[in-house]
């Protein structure tokens, strides 16, 4: 098959880690007889420098016409003092909005080889854990009507949390489809004991569940979920939740893995076209030094193969190759521990390619 991939190297370590991810994708192409055609897009600081804006309409059009988008990271101190609408991160919001991506998918995997990085006790970690947070990305409290006012001399602020059933339905379908590729268990997190929007959330999730008899749904209140994530993270597989709860829980889930250079993410919409990127930023402090960990970006490629291109076997191959390289004791600086072999960005990419 032929696939058109839009590639956004971005700023800082972005170009270095994206180069390694493309090497891995090319190896998959060779192995399974697929051709990946790449079109590079400027976004973030590099786009500001060349075009005066973080994302041009033309760049967005290229992304829209692709089968999938791979992003490194954007931003850096050079552009930090620009006004809000010209900041590199605005490009990120622009592309998510332009591609109508309403589902943010963040896996939090603790590899047993990296258990030393996990801040939790050994008996809680067990053999490690592997969960995915599916967060609604375009509705809820962050997008509802906002107001600040003074009433009888007292300052007051109002944020509005609105969800309609269609928004809940589509994100639930995303979570259930992902669960079908995993252990078929979804934890739906809400605050249905006190919030009306959560009661609607819960009832829509269960309505959709009728079309997925193979999926088990567990309702969990968000305060309990926050506690369970540090008490017994192994119990979770797919966590489905609304925008603000997901914002908080996905950070908590990724923190318990301890390694930012290992965390991938995907943003999906109603078509197969998705945006795949590491969860970390552009790490300007190590840009150009050849020491950045490319694994989060390579895992993002694995997610792209799984969720946008339906190439599950190839995605499994990448996940297993990464595990093997870690088992063989190779580490970039950010995940280095005593007795392991330290490698740079390019060498880590080469080792993963070699395992494929
Ligand atoms: P960061 O994630 O870039 O870096 C935090 C720390 O983690 C740094 O010490 C960095 O060296 C390290 N780190 C991150 N990724 C690593 C990797 N792959 N390998 C090894 N070490 C790694 O976060 P920050 O410093 O808060 O932000 C830096 C810039 O990135 C800012 O301009 C910020 O706005 C931007 N940012 C962009 C995105 C994105 O593009 N999606 C996300 C977050 C931050």
mmCIF file of C-alpha atoms and ligand atoms in Angstrom:
data_model
loop_
_atom_site.group_PDB
_atom_site.id
_atom_site.type_symbol
_atom_site.label_atom_id
_atom_site.label_comp_id
_atom_site.label_asym_id
_atom_site.label_seq_id
_atom_site.Cartn_x
_atom_site.Cartn_y
_atom_site.Cartn_z
ATOM 1 C CA UNK A 1 0.000 0.000 0.000
ATOM 2 C CA UNK A 2 0.924 3.649 -0.480
ATOM 3 C CA UNK A 3 0.520 6.067 2.422
ATOM 4 C CA UNK A 4 0.962 9.852 2.442
ATOM 5 C CA UNK A 5 2.373 11.084 5.712
ATOM 6 C CA UNK A 6 2.644 14.780 6.572
ATOM 7 C CA UNK A 7 5.711 15.305 8.730
ATOM 8 C CA UNK A 8 6.195 18.245 11.070
ATOM 9 C CA UNK A 9 9.711 18.170 12.542
ATOM 10 C CA UNK A 10 9.106 21.471 14.417
ATOM 11 C CA UNK A 11 11.630 23.017 16.778
ATOM 12 C CA UNK A 12 14.289 22.029 19.313
ATOM 13 C CA UNK A 13 14.829 18.265 19.375
ATOM 14 C CA UNK A 14 11.850 17.819 16.984
ATOM 15 C CA UNK A 15 13.898 17.280 13.783
ATOM 16 C CA UNK A 16 16.301 14.845 15.537
ATOM 17 C CA UNK A 17 13.603 12.565 16.957
ATOM 18 C CA UNK A 18 11.429 12.700 13.831
ATOM 19 C CA UNK A 19 14.402 11.573 11.697
ATOM 20 C CA UNK A 20 14.695 8.417 13.842
ATOM 21 C CA UNK A 21 10.931 7.779 13.701
ATOM 22 C CA UNK A 22 11.000 7.988 9.884
ATOM 23 C CA UNK A 23 13.879 5.514 9.781
ATOM 24 C CA UNK A 24 11.675 3.083 11.707
ATOM 25 C CA UNK A 25 8.695 3.719 9.432
ATOM 26 C CA UNK A 26 10.843 3.105 6.339
ATOM 27 C CA UNK A 27 12.017 -0.175 7.821
ATOM 28 C CA UNK A 28 8.377 -1.200 8.343
ATOM 29 C CA UNK A 29 7.692 -0.236 4.715
ATOM 30 C CA UNK A 30 10.532 -2.455 3.573
ATOM 31 C CA UNK A 31 9.397 -5.349 5.768
ATOM 32 C CA UNK A 32 5.715 -5.278 4.784
ATOM 33 C CA UNK A 33 6.044 -3.864 1.284
ATOM 34 C CA UNK A 34 4.387 -0.502 1.960
ATOM 35 C CA UNK A 35 5.497 2.860 0.603
ATOM 36 C CA UNK A 36 5.384 5.880 2.891
ATOM 37 C CA UNK A 37 5.527 9.207 1.033
ATOM 38 C CA UNK A 38 6.519 12.121 3.265
ATOM 39 C CA UNK A 39 5.591 15.778 2.842
ATOM 40 C CA UNK A 40 7.299 18.115 5.277
ATOM 41 C CA UNK A 41 5.247 20.879 6.885
ATOM 42 C CA UNK A 42 6.604 23.887 8.735
ATOM 43 C CA UNK A 43 4.906 24.556 12.067
ATOM 44 C CA UNK A 44 5.864 26.367 15.260
ATOM 45 C CA UNK A 45 8.981 28.521 15.569
ATOM 46 C CA UNK A 46 10.396 27.526 12.177
ATOM 47 C CA UNK A 47 7.166 28.627 10.506
ATOM 48 C CA UNK A 48 7.158 31.919 12.432
ATOM 49 C CA UNK A 49 10.711 32.568 11.232
ATOM 50 C CA UNK A 50 9.864 31.821 7.595
ATOM 51 C CA UNK A 51 6.217 32.921 7.211
ATOM 52 C CA UNK A 52 5.522 35.121 10.259
ATOM 53 C CA UNK A 53 2.804 32.745 11.578
ATOM 54 C CA UNK A 54 3.033 29.406 13.454
ATOM 55 C CA UNK A 55 0.915 27.543 10.858
ATOM 56 C CA UNK A 56 -0.003 28.675 7.349
ATOM 57 C CA UNK A 57 -3.282 27.752 5.647
ATOM 58 C CA UNK A 58 -1.248 25.972 2.960
ATOM 59 C CA UNK A 59 0.507 23.831 5.581
ATOM 60 C CA UNK A 60 -2.839 22.917 7.132
ATOM 61 C CA UNK A 61 -4.167 21.922 3.694
ATOM 62 C CA UNK A 62 -1.231 19.536 3.215
ATOM 63 C CA UNK A 63 -2.021 17.968 6.591
ATOM 64 C CA UNK A 64 -5.717 17.631 5.700
ATOM 65 C CA UNK A 65 -4.889 15.798 2.472
ATOM 66 C CA UNK A 66 -2.538 13.297 4.141
ATOM 67 C CA UNK A 67 -3.336 9.864 5.571
ATOM 68 C CA UNK A 68 -1.759 10.870 8.858
ATOM 69 C CA UNK A 69 0.430 13.504 10.498
ATOM 70 C CA UNK A 70 3.617 12.904 12.468
ATOM 71 C CA UNK A 71 4.805 15.744 14.703
ATOM 72 C CA UNK A 72 8.046 16.204 16.660
ATOM 73 C CA UNK A 73 7.531 19.181 18.980
ATOM 74 C CA UNK A 74 7.260 22.955 18.715
ATOM 75 C CA UNK A 75 8.382 25.945 20.753
ATOM 76 C CA UNK A 76 11.467 27.346 22.379
ATOM 77 C CA UNK A 77 12.852 30.395 24.191
ATOM 78 C CA UNK A 78 13.430 32.281 20.914
ATOM 79 C CA UNK A 79 9.658 32.700 20.448
ATOM 80 C CA UNK A 80 8.576 32.891 24.120
ATOM 81 C CA UNK A 81 8.113 36.651 24.170
ATOM 82 C CA UNK A 82 5.842 36.844 21.094
ATOM 83 C CA UNK A 83 2.155 37.759 21.606
ATOM 84 C CA UNK A 84 -0.184 34.797 22.272
ATOM 85 C CA UNK A 85 -1.581 34.460 18.737
ATOM 86 C CA UNK A 86 1.936 34.234 17.295
ATOM 87 C CA UNK A 87 3.331 31.673 19.756
ATOM 88 C CA UNK A 88 4.473 28.288 18.329
ATOM 89 C CA UNK A 89 1.876 26.448 20.473
ATOM 90 C CA UNK A 90 -0.861 28.295 18.575
ATOM 91 C CA UNK A 91 0.130 26.172 15.573
ATOM 92 C CA UNK A 92 -0.628 23.078 17.609
ATOM 93 C CA UNK A 93 -4.103 24.302 18.550
ATOM 94 C CA UNK A 94 -4.617 25.378 14.927
ATOM 95 C CA UNK A 95 -3.820 21.983 13.461
ATOM 96 C CA UNK A 96 -5.938 20.117 16.069
ATOM 97 C CA UNK A 97 -8.868 22.396 15.308
ATOM 98 C CA UNK A 98 -8.279 22.352 11.532
ATOM 99 C CA UNK A 99 -8.236 18.550 11.467
ATOM 100 C CA UNK A 100 -11.247 18.354 13.860
ATOM 101 C CA UNK A 101 -9.428 16.119 16.313
ATOM 102 C CA UNK A 102 -11.661 15.572 19.342
ATOM 103 C CA UNK A 103 -10.033 12.558 20.975
ATOM 104 C CA UNK A 104 -6.692 12.649 22.707
ATOM 105 C CA UNK A 105 -5.142 9.261 23.321
ATOM 106 C CA UNK A 106 -2.256 8.975 25.751
ATOM 107 C CA UNK A 107 -0.851 5.601 26.672
ATOM 108 C CA UNK A 108 1.017 5.339 29.985
ATOM 109 C CA UNK A 109 3.183 2.257 29.906
ATOM 110 C CA UNK A 110 5.683 1.291 32.560
ATOM 111 C CA UNK A 111 8.187 -1.132 31.066
ATOM 112 C CA UNK A 112 9.481 -3.550 33.687
ATOM 113 C CA UNK A 113 13.034 -2.637 32.554
ATOM 114 C CA UNK A 114 12.400 1.006 33.551
ATOM 115 C CA UNK A 115 10.708 0.374 36.888
ATOM 116 C CA UNK A 116 13.456 2.386 38.617
ATOM 117 C CA UNK A 117 11.991 5.568 37.070
ATOM 118 C CA UNK A 118 8.546 4.930 38.611
ATOM 119 C CA UNK A 119 7.911 6.911 41.810
ATOM 120 C CA UNK A 120 5.618 4.155 43.184
ATOM 121 C CA UNK A 121 6.638 1.334 45.535
ATOM 122 C CA UNK A 122 7.808 -2.010 44.088
ATOM 123 C CA UNK A 123 4.799 -3.950 45.403
ATOM 124 C CA UNK A 124 2.438 -1.519 43.644
ATOM 125 C CA UNK A 125 4.359 -1.655 40.352
ATOM 126 C CA UNK A 126 4.364 -5.470 40.104
ATOM 127 C CA UNK A 127 5.240 -6.374 36.499
ATOM 128 C CA UNK A 128 4.619 -2.820 35.310
ATOM 129 C CA UNK A 129 1.429 -1.404 33.848
ATOM 130 C CA UNK A 130 -0.035 -0.464 30.503
ATOM 131 C CA UNK A 131 -3.022 1.868 30.220
ATOM 132 C CA UNK A 132 -4.464 4.396 27.780
ATOM 133 C CA UNK A 133 -6.276 7.594 28.678
ATOM 134 C CA UNK A 134 -8.895 8.580 26.081
ATOM 135 C CA UNK A 135 -9.695 12.235 26.727
ATOM 136 C CA UNK A 136 -12.414 14.302 25.047
ATOM 137 C CA UNK A 137 -10.527 17.262 23.607
ATOM 138 C CA UNK A 138 -12.904 19.868 22.214
ATOM 139 C CA UNK A 139 -15.811 20.191 24.664
ATOM 140 C CA UNK A 140 -16.517 20.638 28.370
ATOM 141 C CA UNK A 141 -15.327 23.292 30.763
ATOM 142 C CA UNK A 142 -12.436 24.594 28.630
ATOM 143 C CA UNK A 143 -14.721 25.503 25.730
ATOM 144 C CA UNK A 144 -17.964 26.552 27.494
ATOM 145 C CA UNK A 145 -19.020 30.180 27.976
ATOM 146 C CA UNK A 146 -16.804 32.118 30.380
ATOM 147 C CA UNK A 147 -17.525 35.316 32.233
ATOM 148 C CA UNK A 148 -15.961 37.533 34.877
ATOM 149 C CA UNK A 149 -18.130 40.107 36.610
ATOM 150 C CA UNK A 150 -18.589 42.134 39.771
ATOM 151 C CA UNK A 151 -21.847 41.566 41.634
ATOM 152 C CA UNK A 152 -22.699 43.782 44.616
ATOM 153 C CA UNK A 153 -19.019 44.735 44.848
ATOM 154 C CA UNK A 154 -17.883 41.080 44.854
ATOM 155 C CA UNK A 155 -15.750 39.705 41.993
ATOM 156 C CA UNK A 156 -17.195 36.621 40.410
ATOM 157 C CA UNK A 157 -16.031 34.252 37.632
ATOM 158 C CA UNK A 158 -18.106 31.704 35.714
ATOM 159 C CA UNK A 159 -16.982 28.789 33.561
ATOM 160 C CA UNK A 160 -19.636 26.674 31.881
ATOM 161 C CA UNK A 161 -19.414 22.923 31.394
ATOM 162 C CA UNK A 162 -21.510 21.810 28.446
ATOM 163 C CA UNK A 163 -21.617 18.447 26.702
ATOM 164 C CA UNK A 164 -24.164 17.252 24.208
ATOM 165 C CA UNK A 165 -24.915 13.595 23.642
ATOM 166 C CA UNK A 166 -23.227 13.547 20.229
ATOM 167 C CA UNK A 167 -19.916 14.727 21.665
ATOM 168 C CA UNK A 168 -20.066 12.023 24.322
ATOM 169 C CA UNK A 169 -21.137 9.378 21.858
ATOM 170 C CA UNK A 170 -18.266 9.922 19.410
ATOM 171 C CA UNK A 171 -15.524 9.873 22.076
ATOM 172 C CA UNK A 172 -17.099 6.757 23.613
ATOM 173 C CA UNK A 173 -16.969 5.032 20.226
ATOM 174 C CA UNK A 174 -13.265 5.983 19.946
ATOM 175 C CA UNK A 175 -12.571 4.469 23.387
ATOM 176 C CA UNK A 176 -14.544 1.295 22.672
ATOM 177 C CA UNK A 177 -12.794 0.799 19.321
ATOM 178 C CA UNK A 178 -9.435 1.137 21.056
ATOM 179 C CA UNK A 179 -10.535 -1.263 23.821
ATOM 180 C CA UNK A 180 -11.394 -3.827 21.132
ATOM 181 C CA UNK A 181 -7.710 -3.850 20.190
ATOM 182 C CA UNK A 182 -6.766 -4.396 23.862
ATOM 183 C CA UNK A 183 -8.367 -6.142 26.864
ATOM 184 C CA UNK A 184 -11.936 -4.989 26.054
ATOM 185 C CA UNK A 185 -12.391 -3.209 29.387
ATOM 186 C CA UNK A 186 -13.195 0.516 29.627
ATOM 187 C CA UNK A 187 -13.175 2.583 32.820
ATOM 188 C CA UNK A 188 -15.516 5.515 32.233
ATOM 189 C CA UNK A 189 -14.589 8.286 34.651
ATOM 190 C CA UNK A 190 -17.111 10.933 35.674
ATOM 191 C CA UNK A 191 -18.562 12.753 38.682
ATOM 192 C CA UNK A 192 -22.120 11.500 38.245
ATOM 193 C CA UNK A 193 -22.896 11.767 41.971
ATOM 194 C CA UNK A 194 -22.915 15.586 41.742
ATOM 195 C CA UNK A 195 -22.694 16.786 38.133
ATOM 196 C CA UNK A 196 -25.507 16.841 35.597
ATOM 197 C CA UNK A 197 -23.076 16.676 32.647
ATOM 198 C CA UNK A 198 -21.574 13.528 34.192
ATOM 199 C CA UNK A 199 -25.016 11.926 34.530
ATOM 200 C CA UNK A 200 -25.563 12.515 30.802
ATOM 201 C CA UNK A 201 -22.036 11.207 30.175
ATOM 202 C CA UNK A 202 -22.762 8.009 32.058
ATOM 203 C CA UNK A 203 -26.091 7.332 30.375
ATOM 204 C CA UNK A 204 -24.712 7.941 26.851
ATOM 205 C CA UNK A 205 -21.687 5.696 27.528
ATOM 206 C CA UNK A 206 -24.050 2.887 28.525
ATOM 207 C CA UNK A 207 -26.285 3.478 25.495
ATOM 208 C CA UNK A 208 -23.262 3.152 23.178
ATOM 209 C CA UNK A 209 -22.151 0.063 25.135
ATOM 210 C CA UNK A 210 -25.278 -1.751 23.899
ATOM 211 C CA UNK A 211 -23.641 -1.821 20.441
ATOM 212 C CA UNK A 212 -20.430 -3.223 21.957
ATOM 213 C CA UNK A 213 -21.518 -6.315 23.902
ATOM 214 C CA UNK A 214 -17.905 -7.531 23.994
ATOM 215 C CA UNK A 215 -16.755 -4.450 25.953
ATOM 216 C CA UNK A 216 -17.024 -4.328 29.743
ATOM 217 C CA UNK A 217 -17.732 -0.849 31.116
ATOM 218 C CA UNK A 218 -16.762 0.111 34.668
ATOM 219 C CA UNK A 219 -18.021 3.495 35.928
ATOM 220 C CA UNK A 220 -15.656 5.235 38.304
ATOM 221 C CA UNK A 221 -15.914 8.609 40.026
ATOM 222 C CA UNK A 222 -13.014 10.907 39.177
ATOM 223 C CA UNK A 223 -11.835 11.351 42.775
ATOM 224 C CA UNK A 224 -11.655 7.592 43.166
ATOM 225 C CA UNK A 225 -9.859 7.258 39.790
ATOM 226 C CA UNK A 226 -7.193 9.774 40.864
ATOM 227 C CA UNK A 227 -6.619 7.712 43.998
ATOM 228 C CA UNK A 228 -6.668 4.322 42.238
ATOM 229 C CA UNK A 229 -4.054 5.488 39.712
ATOM 230 C CA UNK A 230 -1.433 5.626 42.464
ATOM 231 C CA UNK A 231 -2.911 2.862 44.655
ATOM 232 C CA UNK A 232 -3.182 0.190 41.949
ATOM 233 C CA UNK A 233 -2.430 1.408 38.403
ATOM 234 C CA UNK A 234 -2.328 -2.174 37.086
ATOM 235 C CA UNK A 235 -6.136 -2.457 37.282
ATOM 236 C CA UNK A 236 -6.609 0.064 34.443
ATOM 237 C CA UNK A 237 -6.639 -0.544 30.723
ATOM 238 C CA UNK A 238 -8.650 2.061 28.742
ATOM 239 C CA UNK A 239 -9.740 5.128 30.740
ATOM 240 C CA UNK A 240 -12.454 7.173 29.023
ATOM 241 C CA UNK A 241 -13.157 10.647 30.340
ATOM 242 C CA UNK A 242 -14.148 14.237 29.573
ATOM 243 C CA UNK A 243 -11.779 17.110 28.833
ATOM 244 C CA UNK A 244 -10.777 18.498 32.241
ATOM 245 C CA UNK A 245 -10.775 15.184 34.102
ATOM 246 C CA UNK A 246 -8.688 13.762 31.243
ATOM 247 C CA UNK A 247 -6.259 16.676 31.341
ATOM 248 C CA UNK A 248 -5.526 15.955 34.994
ATOM 249 C CA UNK A 249 -5.661 12.145 34.915
ATOM 250 C CA UNK A 250 -3.487 11.790 31.790
ATOM 251 C CA UNK A 251 -0.738 13.819 33.485
ATOM 252 C CA UNK A 252 -1.091 11.727 36.638
ATOM 253 C CA UNK A 253 -0.976 8.493 34.616
ATOM 254 C CA UNK A 254 2.110 9.596 32.691
ATOM 255 C CA UNK A 255 3.856 10.788 35.862
ATOM 256 C CA UNK A 256 3.645 7.346 37.421
ATOM 257 C CA UNK A 257 5.699 5.960 34.502
ATOM 258 C CA UNK A 258 8.441 8.458 35.399
ATOM 259 C CA UNK A 259 9.922 8.759 31.873
ATOM 260 C CA UNK A 260 8.757 11.643 29.707
ATOM 261 C CA UNK A 261 10.955 10.541 26.783
ATOM 262 C CA UNK A 262 8.906 7.325 26.492
ATOM 263 C CA UNK A 263 5.356 8.692 26.233
ATOM 264 C CA UNK A 264 3.535 8.839 22.907
ATOM 265 C CA UNK A 265 0.203 10.437 22.082
ATOM 266 C CA UNK A 266 -2.399 10.587 19.341
ATOM 267 C CA UNK A 267 -5.207 12.980 18.547
ATOM 268 C CA UNK A 268 -8.023 11.494 16.511
ATOM 269 C CA UNK A 269 -11.222 12.728 14.876
ATOM 270 C CA UNK A 270 -14.066 11.126 12.996
ATOM 271 C CA UNK A 271 -11.930 10.045 10.049
ATOM 272 C CA UNK A 272 -8.858 7.819 10.141
ATOM 273 C CA UNK A 273 -6.583 10.864 9.856
ATOM 274 C CA UNK A 274 -4.782 11.450 13.150
ATOM 275 C CA UNK A 275 -1.995 13.590 14.606
ATOM 276 C CA UNK A 276 0.741 11.601 16.329
ATOM 277 C CA UNK A 277 3.344 13.173 18.592
ATOM 278 C CA UNK A 278 5.434 12.540 21.689
ATOM 279 C CA UNK A 279 3.905 13.859 24.929
ATOM 280 C CA UNK A 280 7.030 15.871 25.709
ATOM 281 C CA UNK A 281 8.026 19.284 24.369
ATOM 282 C CA UNK A 282 10.896 20.502 22.201
ATOM 283 C CA UNK A 283 13.496 20.185 25.008
ATOM 284 C CA UNK A 284 15.537 23.239 23.909
ATOM 285 C CA UNK A 285 18.060 22.494 26.674
ATOM 286 C CA UNK A 286 19.318 19.404 24.802
ATOM 287 C CA UNK A 287 18.500 20.362 21.179
ATOM 288 C CA UNK A 288 21.303 19.627 18.725
ATOM 289 C CA UNK A 289 23.305 17.550 21.210
ATOM 290 C CA UNK A 290 22.228 14.181 19.805
ATOM 291 C CA UNK A 291 21.111 12.910 23.227
ATOM 292 C CA UNK A 292 17.285 13.166 23.007
ATOM 293 C CA UNK A 293 15.312 9.979 23.504
ATOM 294 C CA UNK A 294 13.497 9.203 20.215
ATOM 295 C CA UNK A 295 11.357 6.403 21.718
ATOM 296 C CA UNK A 296 8.240 8.528 22.439
ATOM 297 C CA UNK A 297 8.195 9.603 18.778
ATOM 298 C CA UNK A 298 8.831 6.056 17.546
ATOM 299 C CA UNK A 299 5.972 4.848 19.767
ATOM 300 C CA UNK A 300 3.841 7.594 18.197
ATOM 301 C CA UNK A 301 4.597 6.020 14.805
ATOM 302 C CA UNK A 302 3.458 2.687 16.228
ATOM 303 C CA UNK A 303 0.173 4.342 17.297
ATOM 304 C CA UNK A 304 -0.195 5.802 13.794
ATOM 305 C CA UNK A 305 0.167 2.357 12.246
ATOM 306 C CA UNK A 306 -2.377 0.925 14.689
ATOM 307 C CA UNK A 307 -5.055 3.622 14.752
ATOM 308 C CA UNK A 308 -4.838 5.415 11.387
ATOM 309 C CA UNK A 309 -3.495 2.764 9.033
ATOM 310 C CA UNK A 310 -4.811 -0.435 10.696
ATOM 311 C CA UNK A 311 -1.374 -2.058 10.466
ATOM 312 C CA UNK A 312 -1.533 -3.714 13.892
ATOM 313 C CA UNK A 313 1.127 -6.325 13.214
ATOM 314 C CA UNK A 314 3.644 -3.659 12.197
ATOM 315 C CA UNK A 315 2.744 -1.640 15.321
ATOM 316 C CA UNK A 316 3.309 -4.718 17.510
ATOM 317 C CA UNK A 317 6.686 -5.206 15.817
ATOM 318 C CA UNK A 318 7.780 -1.690 16.774
ATOM 319 C CA UNK A 319 6.554 -2.062 20.379
ATOM 320 C CA UNK A 320 8.398 -5.377 20.691
ATOM 321 C CA UNK A 321 11.578 -4.010 19.086
ATOM 322 C CA UNK A 322 11.639 -1.185 21.660
ATOM 323 C CA UNK A 323 11.132 -3.671 24.519
ATOM 324 C CA UNK A 324 13.968 -5.820 23.173
ATOM 325 C CA UNK A 325 16.378 -2.875 22.943
ATOM 326 C CA UNK A 326 15.545 -1.955 26.553
ATOM 327 C CA UNK A 327 15.957 -5.595 27.635
ATOM 328 C CA UNK A 328 19.384 -5.566 25.979
ATOM 329 C CA UNK A 329 20.357 -2.746 28.331
ATOM 330 C CA UNK A 330 20.501 0.245 25.955
ATOM 331 C CA UNK A 331 19.387 3.613 27.368
ATOM 332 C CA UNK A 332 19.399 7.269 26.358
ATOM 333 C CA UNK A 333 20.528 9.697 29.070
ATOM 334 C CA UNK A 334 17.029 10.467 30.394
ATOM 335 C CA UNK A 335 16.328 6.790 31.274
ATOM 336 C CA UNK A 336 19.914 5.809 32.110
ATOM 337 C CA UNK A 337 20.610 3.727 35.203
ATOM 338 C CA UNK A 338 23.656 1.972 36.625
ATOM 339 C CA UNK A 339 25.065 -0.930 34.599
ATOM 340 C CA UNK A 340 23.206 0.043 31.405
ATOM 341 C CA UNK A 341 24.761 1.072 28.066
ATOM 342 C CA UNK A 342 24.278 4.761 27.255
ATOM 343 C CA UNK A 343 23.470 5.641 23.651
ATOM 344 C CA UNK A 344 22.523 8.801 21.736
ATOM 345 C CA UNK A 345 19.469 9.611 19.596
ATOM 346 C CA UNK A 346 20.743 8.140 16.321
ATOM 347 C CA UNK A 347 22.151 4.987 17.919
ATOM 348 C CA UNK A 348 18.856 4.336 19.725
ATOM 349 C CA UNK A 349 17.028 4.688 16.403
ATOM 350 C CA UNK A 350 19.492 2.319 14.719
ATOM 351 C CA UNK A 351 19.126 -0.278 17.487
ATOM 352 C CA UNK A 352 15.329 -0.279 17.129
ATOM 353 C CA UNK A 353 15.584 -0.543 13.328
ATOM 354 C CA UNK A 354 18.028 -3.439 13.730
ATOM 355 C CA UNK A 355 15.512 -5.298 15.953
ATOM 356 C CA UNK A 356 12.858 -4.945 13.244
HETATM 357 P P1 LIG B 1 9.962 19.562 27.592
HETATM 358 O O1 LIG B 1 9.108 18.360 27.573
HETATM 359 O O2 LIG B 1 10.435 20.082 26.284
HETATM 360 O O3 LIG B 1 11.230 19.305 28.514
HETATM 361 C C1 LIG B 1 11.139 18.986 29.914
HETATM 362 C C2 LIG B 1 12.436 18.257 30.338
HETATM 363 O O4 LIG B 1 12.410 16.923 29.799
HETATM 364 C C3 LIG B 1 13.715 18.910 29.812
HETATM 365 O O5 LIG B 1 14.732 18.766 30.765
HETATM 366 C C4 LIG B 1 14.054 18.105 28.579
HETATM 367 O O6 LIG B 1 15.433 18.060 28.266
HETATM 368 C C5 LIG B 1 13.530 16.715 28.960
HETATM 369 N N1 LIG B 1 13.067 15.967 27.773
HETATM 370 C C6 LIG B 1 11.912 16.160 27.083
HETATM 371 N N2 LIG B 1 11.842 15.326 26.055
HETATM 372 C C7 LIG B 1 12.949 14.549 26.094
HETATM 373 C C8 LIG B 1 13.468 13.501 25.290
HETATM 374 N N3 LIG B 1 12.800 13.055 24.222
HETATM 375 N N4 LIG B 1 14.657 12.942 25.628
HETATM 376 C C9 LIG B 1 15.334 13.367 26.704
HETATM 377 N N5 LIG B 1 14.922 14.365 27.504
HETATM 378 C C10 LIG B 1 13.739 14.962 27.195
HETATM 379 O O7 LIG B 1 9.126 20.697 28.357
HETATM 380 P P2 LIG B 1 9.474 22.238 28.617
HETATM 381 O O8 LIG B 1 10.934 22.405 28.899
HETATM 382 O O9 LIG B 1 8.479 22.690 29.595
HETATM 383 O O10 LIG B 1 9.141 22.959 27.242
HETATM 384 C C11 LIG B 1 10.122 23.253 26.238
HETATM 385 C C12 LIG B 1 9.404 23.862 25.032
HETATM 386 O O11 LIG B 1 8.529 22.881 24.463
HETATM 387 C C13 LIG B 1 8.519 25.061 25.367
HETATM 388 O O12 LIG B 1 8.653 26.014 24.345
HETATM 389 C C14 LIG B 1 7.108 24.472 25.400
HETATM 390 O O13 LIG B 1 6.137 25.433 25.102
HETATM 391 C C15 LIG B 1 7.229 23.441 24.308
HETATM 392 N N6 LIG B 1 6.242 22.328 24.418
HETATM 393 C C16 LIG B 1 5.773 21.840 23.232
HETATM 394 C C17 LIG B 1 4.912 20.761 23.242
HETATM 395 C C18 LIG B 1 4.463 20.213 21.920
HETATM 396 O O14 LIG B 1 5.039 20.537 20.902
HETATM 397 N N7 LIG B 1 3.467 19.347 21.897
HETATM 398 C C19 LIG B 1 4.517 20.182 24.452
HETATM 399 C C20 LIG B 1 5.034 20.685 25.646
HETATM 400 C C21 LIG B 1 5.916 21.760 25.610
#
